[in-house]
N, CA and C of each residue as an Amber inpcrd file, in Angstrom:
protein
   675
 -19.2050000  19.2010000   0.2810000 -18.8530000  17.9960000  -0.4780000
 -17.8640000  17.1630000   0.3200000 -18.0950000  15.8410000   0.4100000
 -17.2050000  14.9810000   1.1810000 -15.8700000  14.8160000   0.4720000
 -14.8440000  14.5430000   1.2530000 -13.5050000  14.3120000   0.7230000
 -13.0050000  12.9680000   1.2340000 -12.5380000  12.1380000   0.3060000
 -12.0710000  10.7970000   0.6390000 -10.5820000  10.6870000   0.3670000
  -9.8930000   9.9590000   1.2370000  -8.4650000   9.7120000   1.0760000
  -8.2410000   8.2110000   1.0140000  -7.6060000   7.7530000  -0.0690000
  -7.2270000   6.3500000  -0.2090000  -5.7660000   6.2160000   0.2280000
  -5.5020000   5.4970000   1.3020000  -4.1430000   5.2910000   1.7900000
  -3.6070000   3.9360000   1.3430000  -2.3850000   3.9360000   0.8190000
  -1.6200000   2.7130000   0.7050000  -1.2590000   2.2690000   2.1270000
  -0.8630000   1.0090000   2.2960000  -0.5040000   0.5110000   3.6260000
   1.0050000   0.3730000   3.7910000   1.6200000  -0.5950000   3.1020000
   3.0550000  -0.8560000   3.2690000   3.8770000   0.3290000   2.7800000
   4.7300000   0.8560000   3.6570000   5.5790000   1.9780000   3.2740000
   4.9010000   3.3200000   3.3740000   3.6220000   3.3270000   3.7160000
   2.8800000   4.5830000   3.8540000   2.3530000   4.7390000   5.2710000
   1.6130000   3.7490000   5.7330000   1.1030000   3.7700000   7.1020000
   2.0290000   3.0060000   8.0500000   2.5620000   1.8750000   7.5900000
   3.4480000   1.0700000   8.4400000   4.7290000   0.7110000   7.7050000
   5.7800000   0.5520000   8.4890000   7.0700000   0.1120000   7.9540000
   7.1120000  -1.4090000   8.0000000   6.6080000  -2.0120000   6.9570000
   6.4930000  -3.4690000   6.8780000   7.7030000  -4.1140000   6.2250000
   8.7230000  -3.3170000   5.9010000   9.8630000  -3.8210000   5.1680000
  10.5690000  -5.0120000   5.7850000  10.8920000  -4.9820000   7.0880000
  11.6340000  -6.1160000   7.6510000  10.9470000  -7.4610000   7.4340000
   9.6530000  -7.5480000   7.6900000   8.9530000  -8.8100000   7.5180000
   8.8820000  -9.2450000   6.0700000   8.5970000  -8.3060000   5.1850000
   8.5020000  -8.6300000   3.7620000   9.8560000  -9.0810000   3.2220000
  10.9000000  -8.3670000   3.5800000  12.2400000  -8.7160000   3.0910000
  12.6810000 -10.0760000   3.6230000  12.4120000 -10.3580000   4.8940000
  12.7730000 -11.6660000   5.4540000  12.0960000 -12.8010000   4.6970000
  10.8190000 -12.6140000   4.3750000  10.0630000 -13.6670000   3.6830000
  10.4780000 -13.7860000   2.2260000  10.7620000 -12.6670000   1.5760000
  11.2200000 -12.6980000   0.1870000  12.5660000 -13.4040000   0.0850000
  13.4550000 -13.1110000   1.0270000  14.7790000 -13.7310000   1.0270000
  14.6710000 -15.2440000   1.1730000  13.7880000 -15.6920000   2.0610000
  13.5740000 -17.1260000   2.2720000  13.0200000 -17.8020000   1.0180000
  12.0350000 -17.1660000   0.3880000  11.4250000 -17.7560000  -0.8050000
  12.4100000 -17.8080000  -1.9680000  13.1960000 -16.7440000  -2.1570000
  14.1790000 -16.7420000  -3.2380000  15.2450000 -17.8120000  -3.0230000
  15.6440000 -17.9990000  -1.7700000  16.6740000 -19.0090000  -1.4770000
  16.2010000 -20.4040000  -1.8660000  14.9030000 -20.6610000  -1.7610000
  14.3580000 -21.9640000  -2.1680000  14.6590000 -22.2500000  -3.6290000
  14.7280000 -21.2070000  -4.4550000  15.0040000 -21.3800000  -5.8830000
  16.4880000 -21.1720000  -6.1990000  17.3180000 -21.1270000  -5.1520000
  18.7460000 -20.9580000  -5.3590000  19.1490000 -19.5450000  -5.7110000
  18.2880000 -18.6040000  -5.4630000  18.5740000 -17.2080000  -5.7820000
  19.0240000 -16.4990000  -4.5130000  20.3040000 -16.1410000  -4.4610000
  20.8700000 -15.4810000  -3.2990000  21.0060000 -13.9850000  -3.5800000
  20.5420000 -13.1740000  -2.6510000  20.6480000 -11.7110000  -2.7810000
  21.3940000 -11.2170000  -1.5390000  22.7260000 -11.0980000  -1.6300000
  23.5240000 -10.7470000  -0.4520000  23.1580000  -9.3960000   0.1520000
  22.7970000  -8.4490000  -0.6880000  22.4600000  -7.1050000  -0.2080000
  20.9490000  -7.0130000   0.0140000  20.5350000  -7.0340000   1.2790000
  19.1060000  -7.0000000   1.5970000  18.4220000  -5.7430000   1.0690000
  19.1820000  -4.6710000   0.9190000  18.5710000  -3.4380000   0.4310000
  17.9710000  -3.6160000  -0.9630000  18.5130000  -4.5490000  -1.7380000
  17.9680000  -4.7960000  -3.0710000  16.5400000  -5.3430000  -2.9940000
  16.2020000  -5.9610000  -1.8560000  14.8810000  -6.5660000  -1.6920000
  13.8270000  -5.5630000  -1.2260000  14.2270000  -4.3300000  -1.0380000
  13.2540000  -3.2990000  -0.6580000  12.1640000  -3.1450000  -1.7120000
  12.4650000  -3.5110000  -2.9550000  11.4860000  -3.3750000  -4.0380000
  10.2990000  -4.3180000  -3.8550000  10.4000000  -5.2820000  -2.9390000
   9.2650000  -6.1670000  -2.6670000   8.1650000  -5.4450000  -1.8910000
   8.4810000  -4.3130000  -1.2830000   7.4990000  -3.6020000  -0.4570000
   6.6330000  -2.7280000  -1.3590000   5.3750000  -3.1140000  -1.5090000
   4.4390000  -2.3140000  -2.2990000   3.8780000  -3.0190000  -3.5120000
   4.7310000  -3.3730000  -4.5050000   4.1960000  -3.9910000  -5.7210000
   3.6520000  -5.3860000  -5.4730000   2.8600000  -5.9160000  -6.4060000
   2.4220000  -7.3110000  -6.3000000   3.6110000  -8.2630000  -6.2440000
   3.5080000  -9.3020000  -5.4360000   4.6040000 -10.2510000  -5.2760000
   4.9980000 -10.9040000  -6.6030000   4.0180000 -11.1810000  -7.4260000
   4.2950000 -11.8490000  -8.7020000   5.3080000 -11.0400000  -9.5230000
   5.1230000  -9.7370000  -9.5760000   6.0430000  -8.8810000 -10.3310000
   7.4370000  -8.8940000  -9.7200000   7.5020000  -8.8350000  -8.3990000
   8.8020000  -8.7490000  -7.7430000   9.5880000 -10.0460000  -7.8600000
   8.9290000 -11.1890000  -7.6920000   9.6470000 -12.4510000  -7.8310000
  10.1440000 -12.6430000  -9.2650000   9.3490000 -12.2620000 -10.2370000
   9.7900000 -12.3620000 -11.6340000  11.0090000 -11.4820000 -11.8760000
  11.0210000 -10.3320000 -11.2560000  12.1490000  -9.3930000 -11.4020000
  13.4530000 -10.0080000 -10.9220000  13.3820000 -10.8950000  -9.9200000
  14.5890000 -11.5180000  -9.3730000  14.8840000 -12.8760000  -9.9920000
  14.1790000 -13.2160000 -11.0600000  14.5440000 -14.4010000 -11.8220000
  13.7780000 -15.6650000 -11.5290000  12.7090000 -15.5910000 -10.7460000
  11.8790000 -16.7780000 -10.5480000  11.1370000 -17.0700000 -11.8580000
  11.2080000 -18.2700000 -12.3830000  10.5500000 -18.5790000 -13.6640000
   9.0350000 -18.4230000 -13.5580000   8.3810000 -18.0610000 -14.6510000
   6.9150000 -17.8770000 -14.6270000   6.1650000 -19.0750000 -14.0460000
   6.6050000 -20.2850000 -14.3710000   5.9040000 -21.4750000 -13.8940000
   6.0520000 -21.6860000 -12.3880000   6.9960000 -20.9820000 -11.7660000
   7.2550000 -21.1620000 -10.3360000   6.7760000 -19.9910000  -9.4890000
   6.1290000 -19.0090000 -10.0920000   5.7390000 -17.8210000  -9.3430000
   4.7220000 -18.1380000  -8.2510000   3.7710000 -19.0110000  -8.5470000
   2.7760000 -19.3670000  -7.5230000   3.4470000 -20.0440000  -6.3310000
   4.4300000 -20.8940000  -6.6050000   5.1350000 -21.5650000  -5.5150000
   5.9340000 -20.5570000  -4.6960000   6.5530000 -19.5950000  -5.3680000
   7.3160000 -18.5730000  -4.6540000   6.4100000 -17.7690000  -3.7260000
   5.2380000 -17.4090000  -4.2250000   4.2870000 -16.6570000  -3.4070000
   3.8170000 -17.4920000  -2.2220000   3.5760000 -18.7830000  -2.4580000
   3.1350000 -19.6700000  -1.3770000   4.2100000 -19.7810000  -0.3030000
   5.4670000 -19.8790000  -0.7040000   6.5560000 -19.9820000   0.2750000
   6.7170000 -18.6680000   1.0400000   6.5420000 -17.5740000   0.3550000
   6.5740000 -16.2620000   1.0220000   5.4800000 -16.2000000   2.0900000
   4.2670000 -16.5600000   1.7130000   3.1330000 -16.4330000   2.6300000
   3.1990000 -17.4390000   3.7780000   3.8810000 -18.5610000   3.5670000
   3.9880000 -19.5590000   4.6290000   4.7040000 -18.9890000   5.8490000
   5.6070000 -18.0620000   5.6400000   6.2570000 -17.3930000   6.7660000
   5.5850000 -16.0740000   7.1140000   5.1090000 -15.3790000   6.0630000
   4.5820000 -14.0380000   6.2910000   3.2970000 -14.0530000   7.1240000
   2.4210000 -14.9920000   6.8500000   1.1200000 -14.9990000   7.5290000
   1.2630000 -15.1950000   9.0450000   2.0680000 -16.1670000   9.5150000
   2.1530000 -16.3210000  10.9740000   3.1620000 -15.3900000  11.6380000
   4.1860000 -14.9370000  10.8930000   5.3040000 -14.2270000  11.5270000
   5.5740000 -12.8700000  10.8860000   5.8100000 -12.8820000   9.5800000
   6.3290000 -11.6980000   8.8950000   5.4420000 -10.4720000   8.9590000
   4.1240000 -10.6750000   8.9590000   3.2300000  -9.5180000   8.9290000
   3.3320000  -8.6780000  10.1920000   3.8460000  -9.2640000  11.2740000
   3.9880000  -8.5140000  12.5170000   5.4220000  -8.0210000  12.7420000
   6.3300000  -8.3180000  11.8050000   7.6570000  -7.6950000  11.8110000
   7.5020000  -6.3410000  11.1240000   6.8980000  -5.4340000  11.8090000
   6.2400000  -4.2930000  11.1730000   5.9410000  -3.2660000  12.2620000
   6.0140000  -1.9900000  11.9510000   5.6580000  -0.9530000  12.9320000
   5.0060000   0.2250000  12.2170000   4.0100000   0.8670000  12.8150000
   3.4560000   2.0940000  12.2380000   4.5300000   3.1920000  12.2230000
   4.5280000   3.9930000  11.1970000   5.4570000   5.1220000  11.1540000
   5.0890000   6.1400000  12.2340000   6.0790000   6.7900000  12.8270000
   5.7880000   7.8120000  13.8390000   4.8710000   8.9010000  13.2810000
   3.8750000   9.2510000  14.0650000   2.9650000  10.3270000  13.6760000
   1.7590000   9.8990000  12.8810000   1.7250000   8.6400000  12.4310000
   0.6190000   8.2030000  11.5790000  -0.6960000   8.1180000  12.3450000
  -0.6890000   7.5330000  13.5380000  -1.9390000   7.4000000  14.2990000
  -2.5370000   8.7770000  14.5890000  -1.7070000   9.7260000  14.9820000
  -2.2070000  11.0710000  15.2490000  -2.7580000  11.7340000  14.0030000
  -2.0830000  11.5310000  12.8770000  -2.5550000  12.0880000  11.6070000
  -3.9390000  11.5400000  11.2590000  -4.0950000  10.2360000  11.3410000
  -5.3840000   9.6190000  11.0130000  -6.4800000  10.1100000  11.9440000
  -6.1620000  10.2530000  13.2040000  -7.1380000  10.7240000  14.1830000
  -7.6080000  12.1380000  13.8510000  -6.6590000  12.9870000  13.4890000
  -7.0230000  14.3740000  13.1600000  -7.8220000  14.4540000  11.8590000
  -7.4260000  13.6600000  10.8660000  -8.1540000  13.6760000   9.5880000
  -9.5820000  13.1660000   9.7700000  -9.7150000  12.0980000  10.5380000
 -11.0570000  11.5820000  10.8050000 -11.8850000  12.6170000  11.5450000
 -11.3020000  13.2850000  12.5350000 -12.0110000  14.3080000  13.2910000
 -12.4030000  15.5060000  12.4490000 -11.6270000  15.7590000  11.3790000
 -11.9250000  16.8810000  10.4970000 -12.9720000  16.5300000   9.4390000
 -13.4370000  15.2810000   9.4380000 -14.5110000  14.9010000   8.5320000
 -14.0930000  14.2260000   7.2440000 -12.8130000  13.9530000   7.0760000
 -12.3760000  13.2250000   5.8830000 -12.8300000  11.7650000   5.9800000
 -13.1650000  11.1870000   4.8410000 -13.4890000   9.7720000   4.7780000
 -12.2170000   9.0130000   4.4100000 -11.8200000   8.0560000   5.2380000
 -10.5350000   7.3900000   5.0820000 -10.7270000   5.9360000   4.6650000
  -9.9230000   5.5070000   3.6860000  -9.9670000   4.1500000   3.1560000
  -8.5400000   3.6500000   2.9610000  -8.3830000   2.3310000   2.9230000
  -7.0960000   1.7240000   2.5830000  -7.2280000   1.0220000   1.2480000
  -6.2640000   1.2660000   0.3570000  -6.1750000   0.5760000  -0.9340000
  -4.7570000   0.0360000  -1.0560000  -4.5890000  -1.2610000  -0.8570000
  -3.2630000  -1.8770000  -0.7870000  -3.1730000  -3.1050000  -1.6720000
  -1.9690000  -3.3860000  -2.1550000  -1.7300000  -4.6120000  -2.9190000
  -1.4970000  -5.8100000  -2.0080000  -1.4260000  -5.5820000  -0.6930000
  -1.3430000  -6.6790000   0.2680000  -2.6890000  -7.4110000   0.2730000
  -2.7040000  -8.7440000   0.4770000  -3.9900000  -9.4390000   0.5790000
  -4.9010000  -8.7630000   1.6040000  -6.1610000  -8.6340000   1.2530000
  -7.0940000  -7.8620000   2.0720000  -7.1910000  -8.3900000   3.5000000
  -7.2390000  -9.7130000   3.6630000  -7.3740000 -10.2800000   4.9980000
  -6.1500000  -9.9470000   5.8510000  -4.9730000  -9.9550000   5.2520000
  -3.7500000  -9.6440000   5.9910000  -3.7020000  -8.1620000   6.3400000
  -4.0930000  -7.3130000   5.4000000  -4.1230000  -5.8750000   5.6750000
  -5.0260000  -5.5640000   6.8590000  -6.1840000  -6.1990000   6.8980000
  -7.1160000  -5.9640000   7.9990000  -6.4910000  -6.4100000   9.3270000
  -5.8300000  -7.5490000   9.3190000  -5.1940000  -8.0560000  10.5430000
  -4.0960000  -7.1130000  11.0300000  -3.2970000  -6.6000000  10.1030000
  -2.2130000  -5.6840000  10.4790000  -2.7790000  -4.4020000  11.0840000
  -3.7950000  -3.8380000  10.4470000  -4.3840000  -2.6010000  10.9430000
  -5.0330000  -2.7980000  12.3150000  -5.6800000  -3.9260000  12.5000000
  -6.2870000  -4.2070000  13.8060000  -5.2130000  -4.4140000  14.8720000
  -4.1310000  -5.0940000  14.5030000  -3.0490000  -5.3480000  15.4500000
  -2.4630000  -4.0440000  15.9890000  -2.3290000  -3.0520000  15.1060000
  -1.7460000  -1.7700000  15.5020000  -2.7950000  -0.7250000  15.8800000
  -4.0450000  -1.1740000  16.0260000  -5.1580000  -0.3130000  16.4560000
  -5.3620000   0.8810000  15.5150000  -5.1810000   0.6210000  14.2190000
  -5.4180000   1.6420000  13.2030000  -6.6950000   1.3930000  12.4130000
  -7.2600000   0.1960000  12.5170000  -8.4270000  -0.1650000  11.6930000
  -9.6110000   0.7580000  11.9560000  -9.7400000   1.2660000  13.1580000
 -10.9090000   2.0690000  13.5150000 -10.9940000   3.3770000  12.7420000
  -9.9130000   3.7810000  12.1120000  -9.9340000   5.0490000  11.3760000
 -10.5060000   4.9030000   9.9610000 -10.6660000   3.6790000   9.4760000
 -11.0000000   3.4710000   8.0760000 -12.4140000   2.9220000   7.8870000
 -13.1160000   3.5230000   6.9410000 -14.4500000   3.0280000   6.6030000
 -14.3810000   1.6570000   5.9500000 -13.3780000   1.4610000   5.1480000
 -13.2410000   0.1780000   4.4470000 -11.7660000  -0.0510000   4.1280000
 -11.3450000  -1.3000000   4.2470000  -9.9970000  -1.7090000   3.8730000
 -10.1180000  -2.6020000   2.6510000  -9.4600000  -2.2330000   1.5740000
  -9.5180000  -3.0050000   0.3360000  -8.1110000  -3.4250000  -0.0610000
  -7.9310000  -4.7130000  -0.3120000  -6.6310000  -5.2250000  -0.7240000
  -6.7620000  -6.2180000  -1.8500000  -5.6550000  -6.8680000  -2.1420000
  -5.6450000  -7.8660000  -3.2080000  -6.4030000  -9.1080000  -2.7600000
  -6.8890000  -9.8520000  -3.7370000  -7.4910000 -11.1530000  -3.4540000
  -6.3770000 -12.1900000  -3.4070000  -6.6170000 -13.3110000  -2.7520000
  -5.5750000 -14.3240000  -2.5960000  -5.3050000 -15.0800000  -3.8860000
  -6.2680000 -15.0590000  -4.8140000  -5.9800000 -15.5970000  -6.1420000
  -5.4340000 -14.4480000  -6.9910000  -5.3280000 -14.6350000  -8.2820000
  -4.7620000 -13.5970000  -9.1440000  -5.8260000 -12.6580000  -9.7010000
  -7.0260000 -12.6920000  -9.1630000  -8.1130000 -11.9080000  -9.7440000
  -8.0480000 -10.4210000  -9.4540000  -7.4930000 -10.0440000  -8.2970000
  -7.3850000  -8.6200000  -7.9310000  -6.0120000  -8.4430000  -7.3170000
  -5.0910000  -7.8830000  -8.0980000  -3.6830000  -7.9340000  -7.7110000
  -3.0160000  -6.5730000  -7.7460000  -3.1980000  -5.8100000  -8.8160000
  -2.4970000  -4.5430000  -8.9660000  -3.2170000  -3.4280000  -8.2150000
  -2.5270000  -2.2990000  -8.0440000  -3.1480000  -1.1490000  -7.3800000
  -4.3380000  -0.6390000  -8.1980000  -4.2220000  -0.6830000  -9.5180000
  -5.3500000  -0.3090000 -10.3720000  -6.5710000  -1.1870000 -10.0880000
  -6.3550000  -2.5050000  -9.9760000  -7.4500000  -3.4360000  -9.6840000
  -8.0860000  -3.1380000  -8.3310000  -7.2340000  -2.9060000  -7.3290000
  -7.7250000  -2.6780000  -5.9700000  -8.5600000  -1.4070000  -5.9090000
  -8.0890000  -0.3440000  -6.5440000  -8.8350000   0.9210000  -6.5300000
 -10.1550000   0.7710000  -7.2600000 -10.1540000   0.0480000  -8.3780000
 -11.3900000  -0.1910000  -9.1160000 -12.4080000  -0.9120000  -8.2400000
 -11.9450000  -1.9260000  -7.5320000 -12.8240000  -2.6860000  -6.6400000
 -13.3410000  -1.8080000  -5.5120000 -12.4640000  -1.0020000  -4.9380000
 -12.8640000  -0.1190000  -3.8470000 -13.9080000   0.8870000  -4.3070000
 -13.6970000   1.4750000  -5.4630000 -14.6650000   2.4440000  -5.9910000
 -16.0320000   1.8030000  -6.1810000 -16.0340000   0.5410000  -6.5720000
 -17.3000000  -0.1530000  -6.7950000 -18.0510000  -0.4230000  -5.4970000
 -17.3130000  -0.4340000  -4.3770000 -17.9370000  -0.7680000  -3.1060000
 -18.5450000   0.4210000  -2.3750000 -18.0520000   1.6170000  -2.6440000
 -18.3820000   2.7130000  -1.7250000 -19.2350000   3.8170000  -2.3170000
 -19.5770000   3.7460000  -3.5730000 -20.5240000   4.7170000  -4.1100000
 -19.9650000   6.1310000  -4.2000000 -20.8270000   7.1230000  -3.9800000
 -20.4720000   8.5250000  -4.1930000 -19.4550000   8.9870000  -3.1580000
 -18.3140000   9.5020000  -3.6360000 -17.2430000   9.9350000  -2.7480000
 -17.0930000  11.4470000  -2.6750000 -17.6230000  12.1480000  -3.6290000
 -17.3970000  13.5850000  -3.6840000 -16.0580000  13.8740000  -4.3380000
 -15.0230000  14.0700000  -3.5240000 -13.6740000  14.3050000  -4.0270000
 -12.7330000  13.2880000  -3.4010000 -11.6470000  12.9760000  -4.1170000
 -10.7820000  11.8920000  -3.6560000  -9.3280000  12.1660000  -4.0140000
  -8.4050000  11.6630000  -3.1810000  -6.9760000  11.7030000  -3.4530000
  -6.3620000  10.4090000  -2.9190000  -5.2980000   9.9440000  -3.5730000
  -4.5460000   8.7690000  -3.1390000  -3.3070000   9.2310000  -2.3840000
  -2.8850000   8.4560000  -1.3800000  -1.6320000   8.7060000  -0.6770000
  -0.8330000   7.4080000  -0.6850000   0.3790000   7.4460000  -1.2370000
   1.1890000   6.2370000  -1.3090000   2.6580000   6.5590000  -1.4390000
   3.4900000   5.5130000  -1.4070000   4.9410000   5.7310000  -1.3920000
   5.6550000   5.2330000  -2.6420000   4.9380000   4.7440000  -3.6390000
   5.6010000   4.2420000  -4.8420000   4.9260000   4.7520000  -6.1060000
   5.6390000   4.5990000  -7.2190000   5.0650000   4.9500000  -8.5190000
   3.8790000   4.0630000  -8.8540000   3.8260000   2.8420000  -8.2900000
   2.6800000   1.9620000  -8.5210000   1.3960000   2.6000000  -7.9840000
   1.5050000   3.2870000  -6.8550000   0.3440000   3.9850000  -6.3080000
  -0.0890000   5.1150000  -7.2400000   0.8830000   5.8770000  -7.7040000
   0.5920000   7.0170000  -8.5790000  -0.0740000   6.5490000  -9.8730000
   0.5080000   5.5380000 -10.4980000   0.0030000   5.0630000 -11.7850000
  -1.3400000   4.3540000 -11.6360000  -1.5010000   3.5650000 -10.5710000
  -2.7730000   2.8670000 -10.3630000  -3.9130000   3.8280000 -10.1360000
  -3.6620000   4.9020000  -9.3960000  -4.6980000   5.9070000  -9.1610000
  -4.9670000   6.7310000 -10.4080000  -3.9060000   7.0140000 -11.1800000
  -4.0500000   7.8540000 -12.3760000  -5.0120000   7.2290000 -13.3860000
  -5.0070000   5.9010000 -13.4880000  -5.9210000   5.2120000 -14.4040000
  -7.3670000   5.6130000 -14.1210000  -7.6700000   5.8880000 -12.8630000
  -9.0280000   6.2500000 -12.4520000  -9.2210000   7.7590000 -12.3210000
  -8.2340000   8.5310000 -12.7760000  -8.3510000   9.9850000 -12.6980000
  -8.1720000  10.5460000 -11.3070000  -7.5010000   9.7820000 -10.4310000
  -7.3050000  10.1940000  -9.0410000  -5.8660000  10.6820000  -8.8640000
  -5.6560000  11.8880000  -8.3400000  -4.2930000  12.3690000  -8.0860000
  -3.6950000  11.6770000  -6.8650000  -2.3770000  11.6630000  -6.8030000
  -1.6720000  11.0120000  -5.6890000  -0.6890000  11.9710000  -5.0370000
  -0.7040000  11.9900000  -3.7060000   0.3610000  12.6300000  -2.9400000
   1.3340000  11.5200000  -2.5580000   2.5740000  11.6460000  -3.0060000
   3.5820000  10.6530000  -2.6780000   4.2600000  10.9790000  -1.3580000
   4.4910000   9.9550000  -0.5440000   5.2170000  10.1530000   0.7060000
   6.6140000   9.5720000   0.5570000   7.6020000  10.2970000   1.0700000
   8.9930000   9.9390000   0.8000000   9.6230000   9.0990000   1.8970000
   8.8520000   8.7710000   2.9500000   9.4330000   7.9870000   4.0500000
   9.3200000   6.4850000   3.8190000   8.7340000   6.0590000   2.7160000
   8.5170000   4.6390000   2.4750000   9.6190000   3.9990000   1.6550000
   9.2210000   3.0910000   0.7500000  10.1780000   2.2510000   0.0430000
  10.2720000   2.5610000  -1.4530000   9.4720000   3.4860000  -1.9360000
   9.5330000   3.8350000  -3.3440000  10.6150000   4.8630000  -3.6270000
  10.8380000   5.1320000  -4.8880000  11.8260000   6.1200000  -5.3140000
  11.1200000   7.4410000  -5.5940000  11.6550000   8.4870000  -5.0030000
  11.0420000   9.8100000  -5.1380000  10.9700000  10.2200000  -6.6090000
  12.0600000  10.0200000  -7.3330000  12.0780000  10.4380000  -8.7280000
  11.0640000   9.6460000  -9.5590000  10.9000000   8.3620000  -9.2420000
   9.9270000   7.5410000  -9.9630000   8.5120000   8.0390000  -9.7080000
   8.2090000   8.4330000  -8.4760000   6.8790000   8.9810000  -8.1910000
   6.6740000  10.2930000  -8.9320000   7.7190000  11.1020000  -8.9610000
   7.6140000  12.3890000  -9.6680000   7.3800000  12.1580000 -11.1610000
   8.1390000  11.2350000 -11.7480000   7.9950000  10.9530000 -13.1790000
   6.6380000  10.3390000 -13.4950000   6.0780000   9.5750000 -12.5490000
   4.7650000   8.9630000 -12.7670000   3.6330000   9.9780000 -12.6900000
   3.9360000  11.1640000 -12.1510000   2.9260000  12.2200000 -12.1350000
   2.3260000  12.5170000 -10.7830000   3.0710000  12.2510000  -9.6940000
   2.5480000  12.5840000  -8.3680000   2.1750000  14.0560000  -8.3020000
   1.0290000  14.3420000  -7.7040000   0.5630000  15.7300000  -7.6080000
   1.4190000  16.5390000  -6.6510000   1.9660000  15.8860000  -5.6250000
   2.8090000  16.5410000  -4.6390000   3.5580000  15.4630000  -3.8800000
   4.5870000  15.8650000  -3.1350000   5.3700000  14.9470000  -2.3240000
   5.4400000  15.4750000  -0.9020000   5.3730000  14.5640000   0.0640000
   5.4380000  14.9360000   1.4770000   6.5600000  14.1590000   2.1490000
   7.3870000  14.8770000   2.9030000   8.5050000  14.2470000   3.5990000
   8.1580000  13.7890000   5.0120000   7.0710000  14.3110000   5.5640000
   6.6630000  13.9630000   6.9300000   5.1390000  13.8930000   6.9840000
   4.5830000  13.2130000   7.9960000   3.1290000  13.2260000   8.1610000
   2.5700000  14.6370000   8.3250000   3.3460000  15.5250000   8.9290000
   2.8880000  16.9110000   9.0910000   2.7770000  17.6100000   7.7440000
   3.7350000  17.3760000   6.8640000   3.6500000  17.9590000   5.5210000
   2.4780000  17.3630000   4.7530000   2.2710000  16.0570000   4.9150000
   1.1350000  15.4190000   4.2590000  -0.1730000  16.0440000   4.7180000
  -0.3110000  16.2480000   6.0130000  -1.5350000  16.8430000   6.5400000
  -1.7680000  18.2280000   5.9560000  -0.7060000  19.0170000   5.8720000
  -0.8430000  20.3630000   5.3000000  -1.2720000  20.2960000   3.8380000
  -0.7090000  19.3580000   3.0810000  -1.0840000  19.2190000   1.6720000
  -2.5390000  18.7990000   1.5260000  -2.9960000  17.9150000   2.4110000
  -4.3850000  17.4550000   2.3350000  -5.3810000  18.5790000   2.6190000
  -4.9310000  19.5920000   3.3210000  -5.7910000  20.7470000   3.6020000
  -5.6620000  21.8380000   2.5320000  -4.7870000  21.6170000   1.5440000
  -4.5540000  22.6260000   0.5080000  -5.6720000  22.5990000  -0.5280000
  -6.2850000  23.7410000  -0.8230000  -7.3340000  23.7750000  -1.8480000
  -6.8150000  23.2560000  -3.1880000  -7.6050000  22.4480000  -3.8550000
  -7.2730000  21.9650000  -5.1900000  -6.5220000  20.6560000  -5.2410000
  -6.1050000  20.1070000  -4.0810000  -5.3430000  18.8620000  -4.1300000
  -6.2460000  17.6670000  -4.4150000  -7.5240000  17.7460000  -4.0680000
  -8.4760000  16.6740000  -4.3490000  -9.0730000  16.8780000  -5.7450000
  -9.4470000  15.7870000  -6.3840000 -10.1410000  15.8720000  -7.6570000
 -11.5290000  15.2900000  -7.5090000 -12.4620000  15.6480000  -8.3870000
 -13.7760000  15.0060000  -8.3400000 -13.6350000  13.4940000  -8.4420000
 -14.3820000  12.7770000  -7.6530000 -14.3020000  11.3230000  -7.6850000
 -14.7280000  10.8010000  -9.0540000 -14.0790000   9.7360000  -9.5400000
 -14.4660000   9.1540000 -10.8330000 -15.8310000   8.5010000 -10.7340000
 -16.4790000   8.2840000 -11.8770000 -17.7570000   7.5490000 -11.8390000
 -17.5780000   6.2040000 -11.1770000 -18.6300000   5.7190000 -10.5460000
 -18.5540000   4.4530000  -9.8190000 -18.1880000   3.3300000 -10.7890000
 -17.1290000   2.5720000 -10.4110000 -16.6550000   1.4990000 -11.2720000
 -17.5300000   0.2710000 -11.0980000 -17.4280000  -0.6230000 -12.0790000
 -18.1500000  -1.8780000 -11.9830000 -17.4000000  -2.8190000 -11.0510000
 -18.0910000  -3.6740000 -10.2870000 -17.4130000  -4.6220000  -9.3990000
 -16.4920000  -5.5450000 -10.1740000
């Protein structure tokens, strides 16, 4: 039976925090919102931008403008203020060689995710990269996973790998367990409370968990597009 792994991107495969935080800070400043402690902006890494800007006080009517200002810097510059985590390329290479089917499920816009993976020569490991749409039609991790499931048919068994509670909860809606990684931007306790099946502190620990019997669950029925 085939085994599929859905990887989150930001905070899981690459450390995209510097670029995201720089762009979030710029967009918030446009609305007069100053956040002196950059560490507070770490919450922008992973969740949909709409949720994060609202959290920092951007009015609902201005959320689209905030996202546009974020992307105006992120698309040409911010997306490359980013580095793969140490050990990730080797991990993906070994998993692919062992016969696992690898996919990306990210809340980052799909076109940007593909560009980032190609830039860092990681795209070749994945059968399909699925991300958010540029409009509001496919935004949350739940939406992205639903769309991905609709594209790829029979998976056999599947597990999610991500660094935030959003990954855990989005996968749980589809009956997919999540291994949380602690090197990213999410909170370990939040992932645990959301129901993460296991936690990994290093890519080596993640690899060992992925080889552990019982960590994968039967894939959910194919979702509608």
